[in-house]
Short mmCIF file of C-alpha atoms and ligand atoms in Angstrom, two decimals:
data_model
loop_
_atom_site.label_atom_id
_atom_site.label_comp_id
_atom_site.label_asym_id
_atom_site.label_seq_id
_atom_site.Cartn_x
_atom_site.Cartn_y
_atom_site.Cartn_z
CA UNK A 1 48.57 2.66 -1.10
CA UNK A 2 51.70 2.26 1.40
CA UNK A 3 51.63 2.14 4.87
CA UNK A 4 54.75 2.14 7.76
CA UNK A 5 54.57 -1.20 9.31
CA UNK A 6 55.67 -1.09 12.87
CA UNK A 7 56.71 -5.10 13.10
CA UNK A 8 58.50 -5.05 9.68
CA UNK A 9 60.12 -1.44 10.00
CA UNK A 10 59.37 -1.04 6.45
CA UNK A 11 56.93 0.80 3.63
CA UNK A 12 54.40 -1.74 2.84
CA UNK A 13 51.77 -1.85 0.20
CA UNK A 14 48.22 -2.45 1.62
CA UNK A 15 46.61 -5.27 0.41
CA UNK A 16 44.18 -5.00 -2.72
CA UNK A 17 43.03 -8.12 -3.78
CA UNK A 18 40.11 -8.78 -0.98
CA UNK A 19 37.86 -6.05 0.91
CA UNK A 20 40.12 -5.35 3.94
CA UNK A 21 39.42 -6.03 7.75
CA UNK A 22 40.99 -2.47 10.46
CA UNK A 23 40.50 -3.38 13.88
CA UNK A 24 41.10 -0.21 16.00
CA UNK A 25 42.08 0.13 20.00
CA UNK A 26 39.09 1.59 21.90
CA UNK A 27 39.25 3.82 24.68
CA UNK A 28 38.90 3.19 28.15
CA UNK A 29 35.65 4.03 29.01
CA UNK A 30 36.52 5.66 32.53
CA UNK A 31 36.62 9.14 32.22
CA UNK A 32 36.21 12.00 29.00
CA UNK A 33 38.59 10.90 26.45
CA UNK A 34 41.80 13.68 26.06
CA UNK A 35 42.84 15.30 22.99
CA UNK A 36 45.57 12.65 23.11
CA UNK A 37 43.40 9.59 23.00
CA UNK A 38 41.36 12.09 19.75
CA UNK A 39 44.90 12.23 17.87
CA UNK A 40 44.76 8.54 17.57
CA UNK A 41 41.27 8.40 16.67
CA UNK A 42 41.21 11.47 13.91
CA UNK A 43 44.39 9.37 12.09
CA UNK A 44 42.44 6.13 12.16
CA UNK A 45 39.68 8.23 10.75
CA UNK A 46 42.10 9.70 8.22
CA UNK A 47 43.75 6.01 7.19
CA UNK A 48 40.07 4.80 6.04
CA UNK A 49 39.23 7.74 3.97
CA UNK A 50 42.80 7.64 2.03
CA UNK A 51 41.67 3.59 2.00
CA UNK A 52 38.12 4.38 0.91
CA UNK A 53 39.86 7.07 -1.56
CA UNK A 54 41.85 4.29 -2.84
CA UNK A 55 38.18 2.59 -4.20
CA UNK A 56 39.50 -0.40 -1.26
CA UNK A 57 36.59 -1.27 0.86
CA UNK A 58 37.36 -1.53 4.51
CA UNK A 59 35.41 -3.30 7.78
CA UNK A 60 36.38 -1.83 11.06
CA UNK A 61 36.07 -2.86 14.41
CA UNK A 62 35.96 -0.92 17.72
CA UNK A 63 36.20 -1.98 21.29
CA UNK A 64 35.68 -0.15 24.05
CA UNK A 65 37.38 -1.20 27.21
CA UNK A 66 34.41 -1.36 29.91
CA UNK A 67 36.60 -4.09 32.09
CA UNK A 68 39.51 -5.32 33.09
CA UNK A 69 42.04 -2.57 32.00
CA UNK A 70 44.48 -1.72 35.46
CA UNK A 71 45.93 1.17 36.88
CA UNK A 72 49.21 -1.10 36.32
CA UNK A 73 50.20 -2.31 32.80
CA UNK A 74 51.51 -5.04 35.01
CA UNK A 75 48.48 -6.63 36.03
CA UNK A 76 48.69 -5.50 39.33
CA UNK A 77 46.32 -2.87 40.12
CA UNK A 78 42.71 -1.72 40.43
CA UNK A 79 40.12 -1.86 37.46
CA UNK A 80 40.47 1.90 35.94
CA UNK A 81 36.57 1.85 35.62
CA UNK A 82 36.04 0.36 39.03
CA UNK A 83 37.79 2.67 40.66
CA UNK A 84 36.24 5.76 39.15
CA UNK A 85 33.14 4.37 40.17
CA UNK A 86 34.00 4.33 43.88
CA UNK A 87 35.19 7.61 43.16
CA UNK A 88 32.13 8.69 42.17
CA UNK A 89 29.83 6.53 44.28
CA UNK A 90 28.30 4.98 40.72
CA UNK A 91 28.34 1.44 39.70
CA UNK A 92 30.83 0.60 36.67
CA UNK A 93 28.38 0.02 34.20
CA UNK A 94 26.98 3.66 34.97
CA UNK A 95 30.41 5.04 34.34
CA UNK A 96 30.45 3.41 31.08
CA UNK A 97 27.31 4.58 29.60
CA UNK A 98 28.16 7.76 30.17
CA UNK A 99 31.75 7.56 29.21
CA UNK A 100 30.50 6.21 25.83
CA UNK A 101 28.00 8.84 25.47
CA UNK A 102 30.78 11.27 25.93
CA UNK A 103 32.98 9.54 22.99
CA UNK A 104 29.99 9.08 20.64
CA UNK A 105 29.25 13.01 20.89
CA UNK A 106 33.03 13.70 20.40
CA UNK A 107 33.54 11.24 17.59
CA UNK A 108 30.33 13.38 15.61
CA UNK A 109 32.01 16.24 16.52
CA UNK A 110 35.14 15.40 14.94
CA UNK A 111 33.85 14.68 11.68
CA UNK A 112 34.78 10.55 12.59
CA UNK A 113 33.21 7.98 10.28
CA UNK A 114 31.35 5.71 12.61
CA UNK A 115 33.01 1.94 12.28
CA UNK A 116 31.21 -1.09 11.51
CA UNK A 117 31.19 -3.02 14.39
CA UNK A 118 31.99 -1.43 18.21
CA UNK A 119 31.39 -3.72 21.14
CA UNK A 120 31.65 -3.45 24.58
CA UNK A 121 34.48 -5.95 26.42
CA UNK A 122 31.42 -6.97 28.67
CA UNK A 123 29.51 -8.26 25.89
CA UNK A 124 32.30 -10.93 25.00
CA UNK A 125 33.16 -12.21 28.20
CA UNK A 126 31.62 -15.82 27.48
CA UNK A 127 33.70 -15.45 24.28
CA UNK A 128 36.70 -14.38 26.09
CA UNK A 129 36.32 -17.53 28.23
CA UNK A 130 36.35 -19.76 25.20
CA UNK A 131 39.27 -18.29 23.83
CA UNK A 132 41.18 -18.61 26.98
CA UNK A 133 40.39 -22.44 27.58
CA UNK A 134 41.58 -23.11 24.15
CA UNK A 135 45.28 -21.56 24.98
CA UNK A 136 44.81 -23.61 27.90
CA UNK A 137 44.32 -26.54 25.69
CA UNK A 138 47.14 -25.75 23.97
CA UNK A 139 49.37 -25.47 26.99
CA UNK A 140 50.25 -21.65 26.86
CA UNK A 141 48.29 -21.15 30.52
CA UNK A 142 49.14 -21.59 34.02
CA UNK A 143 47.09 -20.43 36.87
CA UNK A 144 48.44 -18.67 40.16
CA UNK A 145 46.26 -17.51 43.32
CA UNK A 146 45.67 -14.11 41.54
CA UNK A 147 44.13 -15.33 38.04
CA UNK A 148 45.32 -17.31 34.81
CA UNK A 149 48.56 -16.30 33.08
CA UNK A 150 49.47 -16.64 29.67
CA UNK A 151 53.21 -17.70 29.65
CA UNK A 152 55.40 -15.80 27.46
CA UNK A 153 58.33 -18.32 27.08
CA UNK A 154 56.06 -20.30 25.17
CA UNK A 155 55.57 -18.43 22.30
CA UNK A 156 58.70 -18.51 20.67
CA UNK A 157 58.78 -14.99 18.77
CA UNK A 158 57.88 -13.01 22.00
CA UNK A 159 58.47 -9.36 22.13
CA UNK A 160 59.37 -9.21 18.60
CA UNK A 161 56.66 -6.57 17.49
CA UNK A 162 57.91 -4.37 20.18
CA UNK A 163 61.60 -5.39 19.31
CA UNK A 164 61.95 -5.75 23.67
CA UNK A 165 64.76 -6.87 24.68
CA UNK A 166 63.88 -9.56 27.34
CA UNK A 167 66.51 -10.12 28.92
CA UNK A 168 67.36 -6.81 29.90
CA UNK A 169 63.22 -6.65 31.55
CA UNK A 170 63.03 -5.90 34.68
CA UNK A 171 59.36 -6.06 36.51
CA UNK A 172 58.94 -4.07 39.36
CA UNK A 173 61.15 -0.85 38.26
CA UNK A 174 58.28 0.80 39.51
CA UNK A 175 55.19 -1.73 40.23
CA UNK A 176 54.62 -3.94 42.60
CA UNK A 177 56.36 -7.84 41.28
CA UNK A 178 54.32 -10.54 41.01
CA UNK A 179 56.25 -13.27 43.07
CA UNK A 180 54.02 -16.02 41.55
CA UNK A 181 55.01 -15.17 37.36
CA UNK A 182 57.31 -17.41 35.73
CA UNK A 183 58.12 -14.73 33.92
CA UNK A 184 58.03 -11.01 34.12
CA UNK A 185 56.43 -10.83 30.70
CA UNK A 186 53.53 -12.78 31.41
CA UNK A 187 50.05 -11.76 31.39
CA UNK A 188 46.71 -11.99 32.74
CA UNK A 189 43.95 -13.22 30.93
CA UNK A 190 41.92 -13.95 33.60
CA UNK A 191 41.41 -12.18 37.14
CA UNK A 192 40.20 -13.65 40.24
CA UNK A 193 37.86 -11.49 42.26
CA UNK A 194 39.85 -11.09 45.48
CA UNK A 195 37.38 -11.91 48.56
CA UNK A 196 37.64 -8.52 50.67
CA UNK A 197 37.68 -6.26 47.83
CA UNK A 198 33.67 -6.10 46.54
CA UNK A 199 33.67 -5.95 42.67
CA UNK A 200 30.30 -4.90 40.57
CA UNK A 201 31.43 -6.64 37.59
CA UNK A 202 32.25 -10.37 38.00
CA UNK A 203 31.75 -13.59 36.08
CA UNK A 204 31.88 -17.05 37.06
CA UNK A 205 34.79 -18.83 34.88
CA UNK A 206 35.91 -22.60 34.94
CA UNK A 207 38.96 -21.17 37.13
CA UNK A 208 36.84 -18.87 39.26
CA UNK A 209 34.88 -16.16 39.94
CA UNK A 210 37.06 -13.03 38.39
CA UNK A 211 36.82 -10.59 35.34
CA UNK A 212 38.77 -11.09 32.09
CA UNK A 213 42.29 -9.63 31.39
CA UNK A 214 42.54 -6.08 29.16
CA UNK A 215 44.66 -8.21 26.32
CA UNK A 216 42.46 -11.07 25.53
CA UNK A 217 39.18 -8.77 24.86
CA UNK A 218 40.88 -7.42 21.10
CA UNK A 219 42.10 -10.56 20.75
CA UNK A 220 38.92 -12.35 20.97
CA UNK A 221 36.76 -9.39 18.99
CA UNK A 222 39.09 -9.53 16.66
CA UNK A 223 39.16 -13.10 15.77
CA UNK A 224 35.60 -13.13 16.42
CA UNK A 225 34.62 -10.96 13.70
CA UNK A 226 37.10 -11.06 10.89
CA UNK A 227 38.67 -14.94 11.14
CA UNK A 228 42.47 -15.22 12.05
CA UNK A 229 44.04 -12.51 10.34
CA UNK A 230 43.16 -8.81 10.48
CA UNK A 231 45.02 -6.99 7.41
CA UNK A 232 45.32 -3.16 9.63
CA UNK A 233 45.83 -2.84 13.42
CA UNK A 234 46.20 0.69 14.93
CA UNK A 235 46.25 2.13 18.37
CA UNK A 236 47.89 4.69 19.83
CA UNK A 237 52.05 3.65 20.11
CA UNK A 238 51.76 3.25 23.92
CA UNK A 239 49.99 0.24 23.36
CA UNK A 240 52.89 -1.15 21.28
CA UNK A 241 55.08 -2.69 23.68
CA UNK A 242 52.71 -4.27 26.12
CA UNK A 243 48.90 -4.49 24.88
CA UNK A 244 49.75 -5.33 21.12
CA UNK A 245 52.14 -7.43 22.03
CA UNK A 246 50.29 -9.59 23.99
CA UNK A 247 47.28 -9.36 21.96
CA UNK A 248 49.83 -10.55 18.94
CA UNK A 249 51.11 -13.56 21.39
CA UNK A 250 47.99 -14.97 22.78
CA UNK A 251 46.49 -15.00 19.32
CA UNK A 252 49.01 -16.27 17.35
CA UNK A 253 49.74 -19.39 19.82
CA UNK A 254 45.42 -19.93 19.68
CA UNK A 255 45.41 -19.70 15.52
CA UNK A 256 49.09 -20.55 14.28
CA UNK A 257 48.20 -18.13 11.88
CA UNK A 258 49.77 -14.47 11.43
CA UNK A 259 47.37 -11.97 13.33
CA UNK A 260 48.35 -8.57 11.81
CA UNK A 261 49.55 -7.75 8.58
CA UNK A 262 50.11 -4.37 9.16
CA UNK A 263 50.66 -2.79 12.66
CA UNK A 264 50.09 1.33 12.16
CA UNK A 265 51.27 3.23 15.58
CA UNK A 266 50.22 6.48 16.15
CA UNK A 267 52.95 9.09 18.05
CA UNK A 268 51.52 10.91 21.00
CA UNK A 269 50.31 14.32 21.34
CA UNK A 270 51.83 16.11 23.92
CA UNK A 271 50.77 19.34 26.07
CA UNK A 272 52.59 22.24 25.71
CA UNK A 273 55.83 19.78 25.38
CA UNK A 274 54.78 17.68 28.22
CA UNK A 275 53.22 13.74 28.02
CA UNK A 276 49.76 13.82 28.57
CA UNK A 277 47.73 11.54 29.31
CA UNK A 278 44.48 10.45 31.31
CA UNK A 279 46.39 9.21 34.01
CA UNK A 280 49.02 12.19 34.28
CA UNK A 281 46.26 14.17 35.09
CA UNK A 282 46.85 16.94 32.53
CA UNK A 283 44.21 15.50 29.90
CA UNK A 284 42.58 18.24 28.11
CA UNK A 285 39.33 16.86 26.63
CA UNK A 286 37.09 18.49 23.58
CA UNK A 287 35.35 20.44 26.32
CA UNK A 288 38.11 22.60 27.42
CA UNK A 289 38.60 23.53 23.61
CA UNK A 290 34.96 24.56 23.38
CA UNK A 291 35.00 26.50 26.42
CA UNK A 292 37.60 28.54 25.03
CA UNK A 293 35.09 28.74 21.87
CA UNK A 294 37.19 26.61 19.53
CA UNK A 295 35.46 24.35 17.55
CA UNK A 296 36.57 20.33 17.72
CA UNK A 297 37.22 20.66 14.12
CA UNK A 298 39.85 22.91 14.54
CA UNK A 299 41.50 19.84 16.58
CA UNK A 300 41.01 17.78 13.81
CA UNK A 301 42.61 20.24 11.85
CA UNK A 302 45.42 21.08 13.42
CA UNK A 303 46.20 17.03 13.58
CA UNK A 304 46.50 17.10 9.84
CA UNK A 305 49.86 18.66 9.80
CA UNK A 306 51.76 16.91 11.93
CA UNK A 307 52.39 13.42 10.27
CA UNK A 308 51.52 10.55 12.17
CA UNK A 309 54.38 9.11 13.15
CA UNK A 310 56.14 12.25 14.78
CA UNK A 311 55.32 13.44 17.88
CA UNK A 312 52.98 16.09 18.17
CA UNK A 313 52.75 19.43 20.12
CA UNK A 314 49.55 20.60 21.59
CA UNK A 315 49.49 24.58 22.23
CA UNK A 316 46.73 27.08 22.20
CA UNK A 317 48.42 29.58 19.60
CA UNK A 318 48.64 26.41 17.07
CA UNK A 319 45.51 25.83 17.33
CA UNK A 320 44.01 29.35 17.06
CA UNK A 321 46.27 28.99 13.34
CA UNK A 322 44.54 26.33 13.05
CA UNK A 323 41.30 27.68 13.76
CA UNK A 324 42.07 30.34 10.85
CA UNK A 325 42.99 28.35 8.21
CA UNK A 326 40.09 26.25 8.29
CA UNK A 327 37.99 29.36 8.26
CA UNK A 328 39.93 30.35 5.25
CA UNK A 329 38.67 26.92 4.00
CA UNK A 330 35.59 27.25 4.77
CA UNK A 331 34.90 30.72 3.28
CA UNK A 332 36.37 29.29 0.15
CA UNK A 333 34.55 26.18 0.27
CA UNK A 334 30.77 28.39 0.67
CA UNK A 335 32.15 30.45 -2.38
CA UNK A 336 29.05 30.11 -4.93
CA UNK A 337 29.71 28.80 -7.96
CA UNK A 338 28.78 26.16 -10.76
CA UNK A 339 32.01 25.36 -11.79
CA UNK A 340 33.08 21.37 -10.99
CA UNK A 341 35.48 20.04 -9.04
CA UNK A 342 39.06 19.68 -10.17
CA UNK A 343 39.38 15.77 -10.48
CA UNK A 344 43.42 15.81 -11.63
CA UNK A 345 43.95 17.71 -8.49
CA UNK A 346 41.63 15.48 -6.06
CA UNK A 347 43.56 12.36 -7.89
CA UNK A 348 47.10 14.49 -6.70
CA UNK A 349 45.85 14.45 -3.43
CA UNK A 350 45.05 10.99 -2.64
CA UNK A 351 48.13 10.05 -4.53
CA UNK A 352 49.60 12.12 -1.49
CA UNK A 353 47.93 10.67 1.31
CA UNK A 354 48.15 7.06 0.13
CA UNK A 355 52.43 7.80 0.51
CA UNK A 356 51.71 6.99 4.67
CA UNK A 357 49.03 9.28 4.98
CA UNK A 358 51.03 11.96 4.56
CA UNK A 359 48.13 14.32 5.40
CA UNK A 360 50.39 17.54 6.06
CA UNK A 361 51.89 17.74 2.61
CA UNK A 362 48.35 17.19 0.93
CA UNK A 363 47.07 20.08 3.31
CA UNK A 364 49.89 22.77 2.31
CA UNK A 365 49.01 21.16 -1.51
CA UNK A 366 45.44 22.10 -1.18
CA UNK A 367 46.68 25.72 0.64
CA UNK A 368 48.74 26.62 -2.49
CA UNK A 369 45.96 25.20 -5.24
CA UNK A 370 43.68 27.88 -3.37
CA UNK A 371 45.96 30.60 -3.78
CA UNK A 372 46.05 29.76 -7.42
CA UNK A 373 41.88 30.75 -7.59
CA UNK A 374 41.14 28.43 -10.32
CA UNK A 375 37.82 28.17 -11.72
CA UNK A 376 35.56 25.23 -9.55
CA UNK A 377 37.94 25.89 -6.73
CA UNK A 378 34.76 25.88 -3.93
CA UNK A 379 33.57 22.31 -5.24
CA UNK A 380 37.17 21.15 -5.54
CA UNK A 381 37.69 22.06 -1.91
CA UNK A 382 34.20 20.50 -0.51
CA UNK A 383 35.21 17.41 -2.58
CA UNK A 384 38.74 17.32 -1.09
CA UNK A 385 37.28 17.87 2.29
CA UNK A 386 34.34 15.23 2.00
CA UNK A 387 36.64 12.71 0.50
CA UNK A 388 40.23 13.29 2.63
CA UNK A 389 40.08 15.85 5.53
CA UNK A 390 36.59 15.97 7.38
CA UNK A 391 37.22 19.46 8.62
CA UNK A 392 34.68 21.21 7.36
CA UNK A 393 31.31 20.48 8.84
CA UNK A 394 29.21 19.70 5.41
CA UNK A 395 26.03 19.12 7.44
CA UNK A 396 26.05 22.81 8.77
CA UNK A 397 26.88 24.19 5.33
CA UNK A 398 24.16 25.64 3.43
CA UNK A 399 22.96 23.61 0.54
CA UNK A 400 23.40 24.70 -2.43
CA UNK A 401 20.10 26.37 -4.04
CA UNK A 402 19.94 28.00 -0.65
CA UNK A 403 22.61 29.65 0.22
CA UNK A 404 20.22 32.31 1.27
CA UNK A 405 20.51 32.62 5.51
CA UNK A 406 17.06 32.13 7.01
CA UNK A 407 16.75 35.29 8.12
CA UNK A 408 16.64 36.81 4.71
CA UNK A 409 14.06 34.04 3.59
CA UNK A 410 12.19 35.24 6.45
CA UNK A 411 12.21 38.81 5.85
CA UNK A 412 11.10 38.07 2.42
CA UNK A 413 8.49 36.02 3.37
CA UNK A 414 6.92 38.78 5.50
CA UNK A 415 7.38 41.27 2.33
CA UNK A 416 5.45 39.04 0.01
CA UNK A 417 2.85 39.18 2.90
CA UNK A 418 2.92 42.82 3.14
CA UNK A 419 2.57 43.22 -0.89
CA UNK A 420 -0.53 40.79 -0.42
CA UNK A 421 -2.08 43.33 2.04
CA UNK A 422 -1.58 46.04 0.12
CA UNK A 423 0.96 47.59 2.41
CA UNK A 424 3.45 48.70 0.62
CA UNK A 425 5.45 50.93 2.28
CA UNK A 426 6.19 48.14 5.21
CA UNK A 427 6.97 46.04 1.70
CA UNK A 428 9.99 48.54 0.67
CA UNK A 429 11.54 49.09 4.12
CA UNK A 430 11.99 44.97 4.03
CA UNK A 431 13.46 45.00 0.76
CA UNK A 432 15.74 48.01 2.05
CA UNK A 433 16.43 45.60 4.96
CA UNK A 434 17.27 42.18 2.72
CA UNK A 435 19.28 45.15 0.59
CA UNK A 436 21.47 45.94 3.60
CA UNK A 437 21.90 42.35 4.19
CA UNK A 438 23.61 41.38 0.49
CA UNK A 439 20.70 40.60 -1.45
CA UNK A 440 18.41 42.13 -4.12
CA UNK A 441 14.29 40.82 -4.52
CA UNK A 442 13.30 40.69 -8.16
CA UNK A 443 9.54 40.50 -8.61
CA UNK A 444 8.44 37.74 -10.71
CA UNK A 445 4.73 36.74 -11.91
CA UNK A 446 5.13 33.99 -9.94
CA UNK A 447 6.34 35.54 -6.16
CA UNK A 448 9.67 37.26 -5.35
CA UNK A 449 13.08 35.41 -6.08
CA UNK A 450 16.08 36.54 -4.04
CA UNK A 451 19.62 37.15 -5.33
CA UNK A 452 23.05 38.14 -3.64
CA UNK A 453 24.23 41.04 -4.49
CA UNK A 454 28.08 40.80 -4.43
CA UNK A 455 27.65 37.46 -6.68
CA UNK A 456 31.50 35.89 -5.48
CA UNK A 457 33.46 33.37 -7.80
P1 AMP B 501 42.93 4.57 26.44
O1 AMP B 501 41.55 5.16 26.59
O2 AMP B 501 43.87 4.98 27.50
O3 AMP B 501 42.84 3.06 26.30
O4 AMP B 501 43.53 5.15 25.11
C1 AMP B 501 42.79 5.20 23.89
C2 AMP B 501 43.75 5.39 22.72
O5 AMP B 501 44.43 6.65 22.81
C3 AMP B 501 44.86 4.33 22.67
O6 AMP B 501 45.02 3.93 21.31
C4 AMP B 501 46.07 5.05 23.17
O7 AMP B 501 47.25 4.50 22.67
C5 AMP B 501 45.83 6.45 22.62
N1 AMP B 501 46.54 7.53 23.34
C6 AMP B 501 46.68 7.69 24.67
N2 AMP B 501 47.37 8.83 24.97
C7 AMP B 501 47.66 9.40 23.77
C8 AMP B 501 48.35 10.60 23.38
N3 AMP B 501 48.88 11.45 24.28
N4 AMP B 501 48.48 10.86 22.06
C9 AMP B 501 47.92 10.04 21.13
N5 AMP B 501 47.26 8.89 21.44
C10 AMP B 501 47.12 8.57 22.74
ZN1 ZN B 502 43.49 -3.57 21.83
#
């Protein structure tokens, strides 16, 4: 299995030998995630079934950012989550728990296999302070009257993953400059609370009472849970050139160690050609889809064909075609029928999908093999769909020996009643009634069996 690796430029093959480690960027828990922040989600979601496909078995890690992440990328700033509380006279904690709730409902929605481990940043914070006096330790900190930097010109290969060129970096294009950084590249990895602005989350810290920086919390999860060196990364590729880089930095200089093997970026989706994003205002969440009467797997759909690593565009007509092929999916998929799946064709398609997840050719593969109508095509498509694509909700399907709708079952139910009274007139106009629906009652010794009546391949 091959995967693009953002800090080498290059086609790499995933490692095979061990059980691999995917630590994955977790939203900020501030307001309804946007059908941006879900692009990067349904891909990770898509990378560990081509992995699991693969027979490699994976451990993931989620974090989602309850602290410390700015309106700045700068570290200058309010607290994104703080400041939606005062919005919305709650404390931060409240905003949160709901935010999460929010995520969890859309992540079932979207078909998203649930990671191993997610933590909050505020349950590491004690961690987080560990990590942080050890880089002190190692003299990669220095402290100013705002919080406790980590200083870039330390750490020899800086900017490297993000290929910045340093000396043409400018702070304060657009934010405020921090007067007090010895250089503009350096970070915050911890916060002091400032005295006249009241904060409702706040720790005590051997440098002072503050919150921890958005960087260090991956960083210290990370390590936390799978040792020094992660083998998959991914986030969204905004995060590339300052979060991932720092993360990279601050981690590196604690372990000496490599902290990444492979960095996977995921391209943005864009609006109707036009950035989106939480902060631009123009998010459009999961419930604006719904309102419409789309369902969020028709999202998760239409992400399939755009590969990962071009940008994607968001618009309402390619998502009602998206909405009608994976109906035309689904009807296939329901199609009755014994026959088993195609293995040499499943193999094809995770042969596809393990070329860089190259989702949208497997998609128009499986398109054309349904065209074809081969014999076991419904089970090869549920298989296809439970192993690689998630867009078909398998839960709501009906199982197999009953792929009689309840309200048939129902009707018949109250005709074997009515043949029990003796009342059988009321017993025929039911059976004329399951008739008009599609299906035929055969009498049996032992009670009524029900059959469809346009048996489909
Ligand atoms: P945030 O909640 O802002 O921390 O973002 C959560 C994840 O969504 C991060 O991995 C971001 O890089 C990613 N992301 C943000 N905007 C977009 C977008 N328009 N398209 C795809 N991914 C995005
Ligand atoms: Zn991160």
């Amino acid at each position: 299995m091959k995967l693009f690796n953002t800090a080498t430029q290059k086609l790499e093959t995933v490692p095979q030998d061990h059980g691999l480690t995917l630590y994955t960027c977790g939203p900020t828990v501030y307001n309804a995630p946007t059908i941006g922040n879900w692009r990067t989600y349904i891909v990770d979601d898509l990378l560990v079934r081509a992995l699991r496909a693969n027979n490699l078995k994976v451990t993931r890690a989620l974090n989602y950012t309850d602290v410390g992440h700015l309106t700045s990328d700068a570290d200058t700033g309010e607290d994104k989550l703080q400041q939606q509380a005062k919005l919305e006279h709650k404390k931060s904690d409240q905003i949160a728990a709901a935010t999460i709730a929010i995520f969890e409902t859309g992540y079932r929605a979207l078909n998203l296999i649930k990671p191993d481990h997610v933590l909050r940043a505020t349950a590491l914070v004690p961690d987080m302070i560990i990590f942080i006096q050890q880089l002190e330790a190692k003299g990669f900190v220095y402290q100013t009257s705002d919080g406790v930097y980590f200083d870039t010109s330390k750490f020899a290969t800086y900017g490297q993953l993000a290929r910045l060129n340093l000396a043409g970096s400018k702070e304060g294009a657009r934010v405020e400059k921090n007067p007090e950084k010895k250089n503009s590249s350096d970070f915050a990895l911890w916060k002091f609370s400032q005295p006249n602005s009241h904060r409702d989350m706040e720790w005590d810290s051997p440098w002072g009472k503050g919150f921890p920086g958005w960087h260090i919390e991956c960083s210290t999860m990370a390590t936390k849970l799978f040792g020094h060196t992660i083998d998959i990364h991914t986030g969204g590729i905004d995060n590339l050139t300052t979060h991932h880089q720092n993360e990279l930095a601050q981690t590196e200089a604690l372990t000496g160690q490599p902290f990444v093997r492979i960095w996977l970026h995921i391209e943005h989706l864009l609006v109707e050609g036009k950035r989106m994003g939480k902060s631009e205002g123009n998010g459009l969440t999961l419930t604006d889809l719904t309102a419409k009467g789309f369902d969020p797997l028709d999202l998760r759909y239409l992400v399939l064909l755009t590969h990962y690593r071009q940008k994607q565009n968001f618009t309402w007509e390619a998502l009602q075609a998206a909405r009608v092929a994976r109906l035309r999916m689904i009807e296939k998929a329901n199609h009755t029928n014994d026959d088993p799946a195609d293995k040499d064709f499943i193999d094809k398609l995770t042969e596809i999908v393990s070329e860089d997840l190259d989702y949208p050719q497997a998609i128009a593969e499986l398109h054309l093999y349904i065209k074809e109508a081969k014999p076991g095509l419904a089970a090869t498509i549920r298989r296809a769909d439970e192993l690689l694509f998630g867009v078909i909700n398998q839960s709501k399907r009906p199982k197999a020996e009953s792929t009689i709708p309840e309200a048939v079952l129902a009707l018949n139910k109250q005709r074997d009643q009515a043949r029990a009274d003796g009342m059988y007139e009321e017993a025929d106009r039911l059976r004329q009634q399951i008739k008009e629906a599609g299906f035929e009652v055969i009498d049996q010794a032992q009670g009524s069996i029900i059959k469809q009546t346009d048996a489909q391949v």
